[in-house]
Short mmCIF file of C-alpha atoms in Angstrom, two decimals:
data_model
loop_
_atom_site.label_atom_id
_atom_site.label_comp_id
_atom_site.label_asym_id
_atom_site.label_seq_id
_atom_site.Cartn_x
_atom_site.Cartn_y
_atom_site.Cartn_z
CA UNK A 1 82.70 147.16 110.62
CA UNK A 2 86.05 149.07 110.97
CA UNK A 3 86.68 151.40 108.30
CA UNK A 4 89.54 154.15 108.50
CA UNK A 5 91.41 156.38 105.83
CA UNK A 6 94.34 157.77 106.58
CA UNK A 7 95.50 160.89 104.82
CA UNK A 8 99.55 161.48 105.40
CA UNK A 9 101.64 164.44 104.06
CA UNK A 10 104.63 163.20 105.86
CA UNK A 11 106.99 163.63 102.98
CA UNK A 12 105.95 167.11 102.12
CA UNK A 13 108.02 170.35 103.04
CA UNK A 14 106.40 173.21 104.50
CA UNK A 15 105.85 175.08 101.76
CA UNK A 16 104.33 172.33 99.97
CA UNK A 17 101.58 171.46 102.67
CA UNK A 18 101.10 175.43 102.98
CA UNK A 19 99.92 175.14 99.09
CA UNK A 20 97.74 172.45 100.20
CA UNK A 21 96.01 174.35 102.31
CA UNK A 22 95.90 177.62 100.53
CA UNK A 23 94.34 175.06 97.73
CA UNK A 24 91.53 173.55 99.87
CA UNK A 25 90.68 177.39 101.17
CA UNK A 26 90.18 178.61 97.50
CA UNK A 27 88.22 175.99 96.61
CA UNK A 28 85.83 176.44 100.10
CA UNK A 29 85.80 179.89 99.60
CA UNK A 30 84.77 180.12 96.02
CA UNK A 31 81.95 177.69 97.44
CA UNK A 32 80.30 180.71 99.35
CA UNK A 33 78.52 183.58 98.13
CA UNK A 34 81.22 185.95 98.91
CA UNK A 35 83.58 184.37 96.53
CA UNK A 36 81.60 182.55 93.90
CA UNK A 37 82.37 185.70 91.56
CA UNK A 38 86.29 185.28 92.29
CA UNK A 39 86.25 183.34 89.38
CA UNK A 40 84.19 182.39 86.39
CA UNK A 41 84.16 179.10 84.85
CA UNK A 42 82.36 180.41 82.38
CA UNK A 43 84.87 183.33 80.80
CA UNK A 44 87.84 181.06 82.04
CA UNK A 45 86.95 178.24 79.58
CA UNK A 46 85.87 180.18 76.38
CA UNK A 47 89.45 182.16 77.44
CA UNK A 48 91.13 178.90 77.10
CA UNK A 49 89.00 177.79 73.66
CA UNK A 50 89.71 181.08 72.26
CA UNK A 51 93.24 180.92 72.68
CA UNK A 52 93.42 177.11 71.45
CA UNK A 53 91.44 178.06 68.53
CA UNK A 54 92.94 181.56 67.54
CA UNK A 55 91.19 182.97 64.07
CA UNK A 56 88.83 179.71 63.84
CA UNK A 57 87.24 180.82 67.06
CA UNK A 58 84.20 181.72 65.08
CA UNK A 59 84.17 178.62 63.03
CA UNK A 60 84.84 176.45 66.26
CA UNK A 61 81.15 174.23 65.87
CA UNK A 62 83.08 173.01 62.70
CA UNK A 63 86.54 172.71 64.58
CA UNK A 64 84.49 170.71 67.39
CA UNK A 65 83.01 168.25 64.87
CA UNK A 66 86.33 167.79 62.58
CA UNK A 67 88.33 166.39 65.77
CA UNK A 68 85.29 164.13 66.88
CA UNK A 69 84.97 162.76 63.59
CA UNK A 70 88.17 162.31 62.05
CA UNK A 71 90.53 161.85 64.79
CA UNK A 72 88.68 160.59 68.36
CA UNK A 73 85.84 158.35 66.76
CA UNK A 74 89.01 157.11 64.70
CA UNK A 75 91.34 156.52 67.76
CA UNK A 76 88.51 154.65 69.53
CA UNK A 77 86.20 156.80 71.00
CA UNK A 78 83.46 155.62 68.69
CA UNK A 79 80.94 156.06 71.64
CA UNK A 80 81.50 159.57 72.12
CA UNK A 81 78.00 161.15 70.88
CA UNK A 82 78.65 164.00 68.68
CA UNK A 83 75.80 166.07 70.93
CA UNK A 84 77.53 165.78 74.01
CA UNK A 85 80.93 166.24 72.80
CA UNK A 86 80.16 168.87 71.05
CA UNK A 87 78.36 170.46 74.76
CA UNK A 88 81.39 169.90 76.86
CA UNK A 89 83.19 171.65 73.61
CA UNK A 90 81.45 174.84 74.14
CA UNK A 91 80.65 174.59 77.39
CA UNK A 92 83.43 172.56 79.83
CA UNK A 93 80.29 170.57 81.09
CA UNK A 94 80.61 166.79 80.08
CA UNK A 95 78.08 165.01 82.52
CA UNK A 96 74.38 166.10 82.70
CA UNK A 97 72.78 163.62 84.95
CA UNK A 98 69.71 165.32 85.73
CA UNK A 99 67.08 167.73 84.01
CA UNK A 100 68.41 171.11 85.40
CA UNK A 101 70.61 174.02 85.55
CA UNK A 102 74.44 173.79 85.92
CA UNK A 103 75.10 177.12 87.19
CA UNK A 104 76.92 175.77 90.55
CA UNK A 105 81.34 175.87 89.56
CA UNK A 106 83.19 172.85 90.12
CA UNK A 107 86.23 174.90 92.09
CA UNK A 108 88.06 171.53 92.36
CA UNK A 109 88.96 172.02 88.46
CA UNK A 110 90.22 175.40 89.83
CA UNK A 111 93.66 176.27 89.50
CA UNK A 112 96.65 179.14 89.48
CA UNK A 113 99.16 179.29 87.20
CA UNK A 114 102.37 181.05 87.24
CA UNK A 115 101.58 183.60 83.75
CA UNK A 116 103.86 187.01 82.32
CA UNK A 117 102.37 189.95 82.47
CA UNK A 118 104.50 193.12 81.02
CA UNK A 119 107.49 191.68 82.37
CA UNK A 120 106.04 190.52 85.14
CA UNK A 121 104.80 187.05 87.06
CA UNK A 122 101.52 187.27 88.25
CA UNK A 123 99.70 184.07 89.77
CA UNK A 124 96.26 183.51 87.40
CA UNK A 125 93.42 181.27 89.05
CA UNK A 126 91.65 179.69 86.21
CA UNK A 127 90.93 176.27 84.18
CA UNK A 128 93.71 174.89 82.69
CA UNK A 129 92.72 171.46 82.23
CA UNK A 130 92.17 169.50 78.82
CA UNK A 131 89.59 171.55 76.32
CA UNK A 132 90.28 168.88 73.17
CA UNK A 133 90.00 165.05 74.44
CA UNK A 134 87.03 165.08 76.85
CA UNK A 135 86.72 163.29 80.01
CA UNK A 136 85.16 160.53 78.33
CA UNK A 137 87.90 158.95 77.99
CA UNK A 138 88.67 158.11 81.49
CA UNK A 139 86.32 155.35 82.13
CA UNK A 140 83.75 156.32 79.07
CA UNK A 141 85.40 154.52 76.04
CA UNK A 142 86.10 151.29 77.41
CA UNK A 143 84.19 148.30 79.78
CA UNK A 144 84.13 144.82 79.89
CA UNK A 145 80.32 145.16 80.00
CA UNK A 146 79.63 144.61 76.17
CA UNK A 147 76.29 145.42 76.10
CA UNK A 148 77.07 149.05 76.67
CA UNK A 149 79.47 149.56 73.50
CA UNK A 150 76.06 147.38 71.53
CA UNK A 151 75.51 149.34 68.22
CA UNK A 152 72.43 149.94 65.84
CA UNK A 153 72.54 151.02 62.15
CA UNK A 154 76.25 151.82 62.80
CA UNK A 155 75.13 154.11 65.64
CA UNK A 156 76.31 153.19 69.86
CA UNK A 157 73.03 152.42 71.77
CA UNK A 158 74.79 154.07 74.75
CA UNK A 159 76.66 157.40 74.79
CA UNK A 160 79.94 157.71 76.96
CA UNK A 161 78.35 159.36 80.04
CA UNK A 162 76.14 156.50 80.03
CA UNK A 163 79.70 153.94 79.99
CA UNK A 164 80.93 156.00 82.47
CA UNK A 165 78.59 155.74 85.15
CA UNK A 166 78.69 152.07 84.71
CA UNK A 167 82.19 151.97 85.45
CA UNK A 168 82.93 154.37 87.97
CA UNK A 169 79.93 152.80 90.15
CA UNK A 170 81.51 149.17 89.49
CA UNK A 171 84.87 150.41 90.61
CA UNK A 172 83.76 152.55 93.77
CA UNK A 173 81.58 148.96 94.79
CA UNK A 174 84.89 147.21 93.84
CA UNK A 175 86.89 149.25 96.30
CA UNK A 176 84.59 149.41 98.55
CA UNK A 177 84.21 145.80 99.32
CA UNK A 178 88.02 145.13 98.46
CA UNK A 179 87.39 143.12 95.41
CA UNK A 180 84.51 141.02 96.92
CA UNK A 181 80.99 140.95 96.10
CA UNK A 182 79.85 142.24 99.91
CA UNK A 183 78.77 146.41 98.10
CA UNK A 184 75.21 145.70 99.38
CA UNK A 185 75.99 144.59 102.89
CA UNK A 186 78.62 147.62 103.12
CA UNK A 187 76.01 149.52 102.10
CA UNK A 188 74.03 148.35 104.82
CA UNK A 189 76.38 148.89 107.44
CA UNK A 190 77.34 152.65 106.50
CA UNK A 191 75.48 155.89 108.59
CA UNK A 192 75.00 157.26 105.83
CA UNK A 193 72.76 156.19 103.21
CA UNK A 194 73.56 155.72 99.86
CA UNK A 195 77.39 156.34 100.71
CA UNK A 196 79.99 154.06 100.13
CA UNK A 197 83.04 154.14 102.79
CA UNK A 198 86.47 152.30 101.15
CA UNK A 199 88.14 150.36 104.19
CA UNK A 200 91.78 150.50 105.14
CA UNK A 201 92.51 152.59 102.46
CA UNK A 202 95.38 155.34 103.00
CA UNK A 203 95.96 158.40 100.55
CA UNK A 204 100.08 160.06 100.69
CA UNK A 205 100.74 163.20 99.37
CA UNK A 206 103.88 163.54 97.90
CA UNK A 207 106.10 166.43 96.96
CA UNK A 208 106.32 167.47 93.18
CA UNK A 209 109.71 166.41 92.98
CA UNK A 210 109.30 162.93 94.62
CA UNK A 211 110.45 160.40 92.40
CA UNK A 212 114.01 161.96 92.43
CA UNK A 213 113.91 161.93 96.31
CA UNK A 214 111.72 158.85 96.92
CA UNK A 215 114.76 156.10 96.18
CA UNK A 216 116.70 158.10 98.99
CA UNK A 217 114.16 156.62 101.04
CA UNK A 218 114.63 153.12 102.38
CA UNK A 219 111.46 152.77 102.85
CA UNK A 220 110.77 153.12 99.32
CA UNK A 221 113.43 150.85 98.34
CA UNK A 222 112.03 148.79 95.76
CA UNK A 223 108.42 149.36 97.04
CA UNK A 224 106.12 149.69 94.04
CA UNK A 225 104.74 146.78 92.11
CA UNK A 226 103.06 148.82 89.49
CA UNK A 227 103.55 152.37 88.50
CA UNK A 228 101.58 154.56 86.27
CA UNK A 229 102.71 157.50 84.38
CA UNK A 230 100.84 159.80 81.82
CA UNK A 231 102.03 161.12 78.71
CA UNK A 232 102.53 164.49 80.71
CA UNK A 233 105.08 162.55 82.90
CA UNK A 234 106.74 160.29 80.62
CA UNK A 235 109.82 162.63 80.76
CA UNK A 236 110.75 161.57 84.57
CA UNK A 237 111.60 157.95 82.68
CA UNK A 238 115.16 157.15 84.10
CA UNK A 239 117.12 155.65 86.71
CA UNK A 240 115.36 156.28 90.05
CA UNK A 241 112.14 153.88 88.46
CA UNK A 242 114.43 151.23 88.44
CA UNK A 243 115.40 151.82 92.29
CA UNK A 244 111.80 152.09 94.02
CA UNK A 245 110.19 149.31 91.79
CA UNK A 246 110.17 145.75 92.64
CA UNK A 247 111.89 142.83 90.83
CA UNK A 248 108.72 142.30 88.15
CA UNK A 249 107.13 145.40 88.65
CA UNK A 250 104.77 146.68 85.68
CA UNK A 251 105.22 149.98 84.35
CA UNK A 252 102.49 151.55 82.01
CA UNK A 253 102.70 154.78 80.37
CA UNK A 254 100.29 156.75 78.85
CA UNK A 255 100.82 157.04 74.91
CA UNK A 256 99.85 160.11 72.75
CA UNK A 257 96.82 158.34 70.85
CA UNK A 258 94.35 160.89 72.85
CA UNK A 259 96.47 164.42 71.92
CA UNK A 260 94.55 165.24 69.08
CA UNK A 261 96.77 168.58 67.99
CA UNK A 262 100.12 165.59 67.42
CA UNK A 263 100.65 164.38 64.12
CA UNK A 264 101.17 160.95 63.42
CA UNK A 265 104.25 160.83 62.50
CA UNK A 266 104.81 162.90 66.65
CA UNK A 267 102.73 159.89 67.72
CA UNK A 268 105.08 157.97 66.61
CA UNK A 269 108.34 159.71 67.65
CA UNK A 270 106.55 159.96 70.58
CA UNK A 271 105.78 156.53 71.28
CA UNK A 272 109.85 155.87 70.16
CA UNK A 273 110.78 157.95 73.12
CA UNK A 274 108.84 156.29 75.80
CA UNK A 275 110.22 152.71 74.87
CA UNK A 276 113.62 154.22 74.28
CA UNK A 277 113.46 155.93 78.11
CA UNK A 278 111.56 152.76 79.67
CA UNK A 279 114.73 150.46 78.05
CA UNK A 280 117.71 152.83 79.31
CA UNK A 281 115.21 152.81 83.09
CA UNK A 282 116.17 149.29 82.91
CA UNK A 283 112.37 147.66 81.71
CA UNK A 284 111.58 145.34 79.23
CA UNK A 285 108.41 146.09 76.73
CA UNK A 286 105.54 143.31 76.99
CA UNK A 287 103.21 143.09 74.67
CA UNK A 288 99.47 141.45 75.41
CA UNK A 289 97.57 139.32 73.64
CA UNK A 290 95.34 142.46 73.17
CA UNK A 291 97.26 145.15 72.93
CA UNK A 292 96.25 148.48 73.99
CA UNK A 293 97.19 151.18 71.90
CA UNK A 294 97.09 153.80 74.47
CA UNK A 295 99.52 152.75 76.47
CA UNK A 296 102.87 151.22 76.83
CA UNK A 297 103.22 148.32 79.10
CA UNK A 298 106.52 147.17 80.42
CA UNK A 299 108.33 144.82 83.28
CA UNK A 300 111.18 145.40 85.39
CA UNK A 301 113.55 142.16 84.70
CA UNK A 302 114.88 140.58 87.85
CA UNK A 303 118.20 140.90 88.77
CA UNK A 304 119.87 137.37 87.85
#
């Protein structure tokens, strides 16, 4: 079995792949005993929850409960048990799959970011991730396995860490065996046990400014057949979609129903924005037979 995956940074300047690496080295060196004290997960999170929370730091089991309760459980995330929630809260740790001690960091939820300090710019390694939503909602809230989202008394059988390893080992089998049932004998064929090695798969790193410089590319020229954009993205709406996506192409973007600090009414306005931005981009909205209220879904209209 021939299996190969090719990483390319072709399209990233100097600088950029230089970050890369100085990325990758901070993450292997806070791996080793020398620098597993560079930084604490532990002081870097409850920085961030203080900060979120300001003067209802000490009331922030309350704070925890009140957005579980009233605004995720109500937005969909019904299976998201009020115990672990309420862990990753405090904590930043979301899956326990084992009986144990976390005390190892995650460095690849390390980061720097460019902070002020007395007039100053000083580079800050830390978390700076999502505190409020939860990574639940990734692959936790949703499957087309129905028995998992089963309920008793009112109460979900199975919590979201539960839904999520269901789906994240049906999609890794998925890719693995290119959309065919053959996980098993792939399994078989790998060196390693238990490891499952995606075939002709290729990963490109692009620069952070790519989607301006990506339709000077010919290569790019109407290349994509489906692009995905998150709600932290959906300002780079415009023009240069229009020139790298294919006649038909499907363009979803991530909504605001999972930023629990917006208001309704900035749901909305938000939501206003995103179809008024696909529409100028040149895509028509398309609306499913089951809608999905987290994202937007549109279609790039042939040229006549």
């Amino acid at each position: 079995m021939s299996t190969w995956c090719l990483i390319q940074n072709l399209f990233l300047q100097f600088r950029e792949r230089d970050e890369l690496v100085r990325i990758f080295r901070f993450w292997v060196q806070s791996c080793t005993p020398e620098g597993s004290g560079s930084v604490s997960i532990t002081r870097a999170w409850d920085a961030r929850v203080r900060q979120h929370l300001g003067t209802r730091y000490d009331a922030r089991r309350g704070c925890f409960d009140w957005d579980l309760a009233m605004k995720l459980h109500h937005r969909g995330g019904g299976v998201i048990s009020r115990q672990q929630y309420l862990a990753w809260r405090e904590t930043g740790l979301a899956f326990q799959m084992r009986e144990g001690i976390y005390q190892t960091t995650n460095t690849t939820l390390l980061s720097t970011r460019i902070l002020t300090h007395r007039g100053d710019k000083v580079a800050v390694p830390g978390y700076w991730g999502d505190i409020v939503s939860s990574p639940y909602l990734c692959f936790g809230v949703e499957t087309p396995d129905q028995s998992l989202l089963q309920t008793k008394n009112g109460v979900h059988v199975k919590t979201a860490q539960e839904v999520s390893l269901a789906n994240v080992q049906a999609l890794v089998q998925s890719l693995s065996s290119r959309g065919r049932q053959e996980a098993e004998e792939t399994l078989a064929h790998t060196s390693t046990p238990g490891l499952l090695l995606p075939s002709r798969v290729s990963v490109t790193f692009l620069p952070l400014d790519s989607l301006s410089r990506l339709p000077d590319q010919k290569f790019f020229s109407h290349f994509f057949h489906c692009v995905y954009l998150s709600a932290s993205l959906a300002h780079l709406l415009g023009s240069p979609l229009q020139r790298i996506c294919a006649p038909g192409a499907v363009l979803l973007v991530e909504l605001a129903r999972f930023l629990l600090d917006l208001s309704a009414d900035q749901e909305r306005g938000f939501k206003e924005t995103v179809v008024g931005g696909a529409k100028a981009a040149g895509f028509d909205p398309w609306t499913p037979s089951d809608p999905d209220p987290a994202h937007a879904i549109f279609t790039l209209t042939p040229d006549p």
